[in-house]
Structure formats: structure tokens, C-alpha cells
Amino acid sequence: MQQLPKRNPNSLLRNRIFLYGLLFVSAIILLTIVFFRQKPLEYYDKTEYHLGTYVTIRVSSSTMSPVTLAEAAMTEIKRIDDKFGSRNNGVIAELNRTGELHDIDKETSFLIRSALEIARNTSGAFDPTLYSLTRLWGFDDASSKKRIPSDKEIEDALGSTGFSRVTYDEELGYVSLVDGAMIDLGGIAKGYAVDMAIAKIKSLDPEATGFIDAGGDIGVIGPKYGNRPWIVGVRNPRGESVQDVLEYIYLYDGAVATSGDYERFFIENNVRYHHIFDPETGFPSRSGVISATVIGKSTMLADAYATAAFVIGMEPGVTFLPRFGALVLLVMEDMSIFRSPGFEVYQEK
Ligand code: AMP
Ligand code: MG
């Protein structure tokens, strides 16, 4: 019988090392090619003035042009501004002019229903019927003359405000206003517009990331580079610039909104008169709060509850709003800060 030649164990080992080495080098080459071919995610920014404020869209996509996404989102924001702005020619302006509307569309129905529900939840601290007050004080537009109205004027205006002056029938698609009430969705529409603009982007690219900021109402499109949080600064309400930040919030998704007395105001005899009204007095709210920040499930809810939290003030504000999914951070006149339980979770890196 012929004997098989004996294999040298050293050469066998050498072959194996050579093979593994070859595999390793090929893997490195392959990874390098993949790495350099993949373009790093870049963010595109677009800023325009809508809804009485600057709206910034920061978006990135690995499948389509972020410019296209930002443009589609901005068009959506403009559509909502036109439709729901009390000063524009949309459905709310028509309702305020005629006092009633039949067959309202689903979107209008949703927004009115949401606003009324939040008004009920906050016992009227959020009130979507304050347009006569907004106009009287000159806060309806940047160009309107701002002034302190007489007591008589405020009393008269209060005769046409209050969310109980709205009748809304969802099934009939009917809404009517009594006593000359007029709708002002300024405390909720920015947030709703951000939500709709995000939905628009997601319909075009579900994997897109970024955020939309409408004057401090921020909705997340997706985490930064797909896995990092967006860092949102809570502005010092008495700071010189937006860069002056008191607190940080880390958001992977969801929304945060701030209502502050520094957004629109005038000062007379050392008193600051701002645009967020106490629906009971008809005066700018004096709850001791100078800014209210709310983390919420949607930008619309964060927006509306931030306006409400500003009016409600410290005690009930931070304790009962979480019941409606609104986590609150209040900055008070003396610059002290209060948070509802759970808010701090969003402040940890
Ligand atoms: P925001 O900037 O979101 O706090 O909203 C403030 C805007 O909402 C004002 O400019 C008014 O148009 C309107 N507004 C003022 N006071 C209230 C209130 N108590 N409830 C609801 N909307 C309000
Ligand atoms: Mg608001």
C-alpha cells in the first residue's frame, strides 16, 4: 500500500494565516469603499416668516433632496397660516365675519375640537375666543398699534369672549359664535402647522430626520444623524439674545413649545404688557410666570398647553397639566424654575 506523503504542519499553519490575512485585508478594503462612498448626512436649513414668527426647517434625507422636503413643509405651513389665521382670508376669518359655518372640513373640525377640549381641560385658561382682546391691545399683527385700552373697552371685549360662546356640532360639521365672539387660534396654530409640516415630510421620506421650529414651538422630524438627540435651549426670558439659555432639553422625538412674555410686548411706565391674556381679566396674564415650556406628544398640544401653563401659573400648572400629557417647566419673575415631575428625564443627556 502506498503511503500518503506526510503534510508539514508548519506549512499548513502558514497557508491558514495567509488565507485569514487575505480575508482581513479584503474586508478592510470593502469597508473603506463603503465608508467613502456613503455621503455624510448633511442638514439643510430653510427659514421664512409665517404665522407671525420665523419658521425654521432643518432637514436631512438619504433618499431625496432635503431642499424639496423643506419646500414642501414650508408650503404646508403657509397653507395652514392662510387657512386658520384670523387676519387672513381662510376659514377662521370667514367664521369670525359670518358668525357661523356649515359643513366645515375635517381639518377645521379637528382643530376647533382640539382647541375647545384644551379650553375645557384648563378651565378656560387656554381660550381660543380671545380675538377681540388680541385686536384691542394691538397684538393681532406686528404692524398694529399697541396700547393699553380703557377699562370700558376691556369690559366690552370680555362680553364677546369665552369658549362657552362657541357652539360646535361635530356630526353636523357646524360651528357658530354668539355675542360677537371671534376665534383666535394664535395659541395653537403654530404647533398644529409644525405637526402637519412634519407629516408632509414623512409622507415623502419616512426616514428623514431634523426638526421644525416655529418661534419656539419645536417638533422633531427624527433624531440628529438618526441616533442623537436634538438639544433645545430654554431661553432666558430676560436674556439679550436667543443664545442666552437657562436650561437644556434633549429630544429624540416628540415636541416642545415655549410661551414667553418676551415674544410680543410693549413697556409703559415700567410695566410690561404682553400678548398672552388672562381670559378672566382681559389683561396680559400676571401669574408670576415669564416663560412656560411644555414637552408634549404633539407640537399642537405642547403649543396650546404652554400658553395655558403661562396663564395658570405655578401651583396648579406644574401639578395638573401632566394629566394631559404636558410636562411643564416654568420660569418665574424672580428667575426661579419649577418643573413638573418627569420633566427632568428630558434634561439628562
Ligand atoms: P403663544 O405664543 O403660543 O403662547 O400664543 C399666544 C397667542 O395666542 C396670542 O398672540 C393670542 O393670539 C392667543 N392668546 C392669547 N392669550 C391666550 C389664551 N389665554 N388662550 C389661548 N390663546 C391665547
Ligand atoms: Mg401656544
mmCIF file of N, CA, C and O in Angstrom, residues 10 12 46 52 107 109 122 136 138 182 191 230 308 316 325:
data_model
loop_
_atom_site.group_PDB
_atom_site.id
_atom_site.type_symbol
_atom_site.label_atom_id
_atom_site.label_comp_id
_atom_site.label_asym_id
_atom_site.label_seq_id
_atom_site.Cartn_x
_atom_site.Cartn_y
_atom_site.Cartn_z
ATOM 1 N N ASN A 10 3.742 22.948 9.718
ATOM 2 C CA ASN A 10 4.131 24.370 9.657
ATOM 3 C C ASN A 10 3.596 25.053 8.408
ATOM 4 O O ASN A 10 3.090 26.171 8.456
ATOM 5 N N LEU A 12 1.023 24.118 6.730
ATOM 6 C CA LEU A 12 -0.442 24.198 6.855
ATOM 7 C C LEU A 12 -0.851 25.464 7.612
ATOM 8 O O LEU A 12 -1.756 26.205 7.211
ATOM 9 N N LYS A 46 -33.995 76.000 6.157
ATOM 10 C CA LYS A 46 -34.811 76.972 5.424
ATOM 11 C C LYS A 46 -35.605 77.789 6.439
ATOM 12 O O LYS A 46 -36.268 77.211 7.311
ATOM 13 N N GLY A 52 -46.877 84.711 11.981
ATOM 14 C CA GLY A 52 -46.426 85.806 12.852
ATOM 15 C C GLY A 52 -45.084 85.552 13.497
ATOM 16 O O GLY A 52 -44.758 86.179 14.513
ATOM 17 N N GLU A 107 -60.321 68.955 8.777
ATOM 18 C CA GLU A 107 -59.170 69.588 9.428
ATOM 19 C C GLU A 107 -59.612 70.728 10.351
ATOM 20 O O GLU A 107 -59.157 70.832 11.492
ATOM 21 N N SER A 109 -62.523 71.067 11.651
ATOM 22 C CA SER A 109 -63.267 70.417 12.726
ATOM 23 C C SER A 109 -62.289 69.907 13.795
ATOM 24 O O SER A 109 -62.496 70.128 14.998
ATOM 25 N N THR A 122 -58.392 72.999 30.788
ATOM 26 C CA THR A 122 -57.652 74.001 31.570
ATOM 27 C C THR A 122 -58.608 75.019 32.207
ATOM 28 O O THR A 122 -58.178 76.113 32.595
ATOM 29 N N LEU A 136 -57.853 94.480 20.373
ATOM 30 C CA LEU A 136 -57.964 95.678 21.195
ATOM 31 C C LEU A 136 -56.589 96.149 21.698
ATOM 32 O O LEU A 136 -56.293 97.342 21.682
ATOM 33 N N GLY A 138 -53.788 95.435 20.307
ATOM 34 C CA GLY A 138 -52.866 95.634 19.172
ATOM 35 C C GLY A 138 -51.881 94.500 18.975
ATOM 36 O O GLY A 138 -50.829 94.688 18.351
ATOM 37 N N MET A 182 -65.183 85.986 18.610
ATOM 38 C CA MET A 182 -64.311 85.763 17.449
ATOM 39 C C MET A 182 -63.174 84.821 17.833
ATOM 40 O O MET A 182 -62.575 84.957 18.895
ATOM 41 N N GLY A 191 -48.222 75.235 16.514
ATOM 42 C CA GLY A 191 -47.904 73.839 16.821
ATOM 43 C C GLY A 191 -48.552 72.885 15.830
ATOM 44 O O GLY A 191 -47.915 71.935 15.346
ATOM 45 N N TRP A 230 -31.738 66.041 19.599
ATOM 46 C CA TRP A 230 -31.616 67.463 19.317
ATOM 47 C C TRP A 230 -31.557 68.173 20.657
ATOM 48 O O TRP A 230 -32.322 67.837 21.566
ATOM 49 N N ALA A 308 -51.465 77.790 28.037
ATOM 50 C CA ALA A 308 -52.285 77.583 29.243
ATOM 51 C C ALA A 308 -51.416 77.642 30.499
ATOM 52 O O ALA A 308 -51.784 78.302 31.483
ATOM 53 N N PRO A 316 -51.124 75.090 40.301
ATOM 54 C CA PRO A 316 -51.829 74.075 39.504
ATOM 55 C C PRO A 316 -51.088 73.718 38.223
ATOM 56 O O PRO A 316 -51.130 72.591 37.767
ATOM 57 N N GLY A 325 -50.722 64.890 29.503
ATOM 58 C CA GLY A 325 -49.518 64.585 28.719
ATOM 59 C C GLY A 325 -48.615 65.786 28.516
ATOM 60 O O GLY A 325 -47.761 65.775 27.642
#
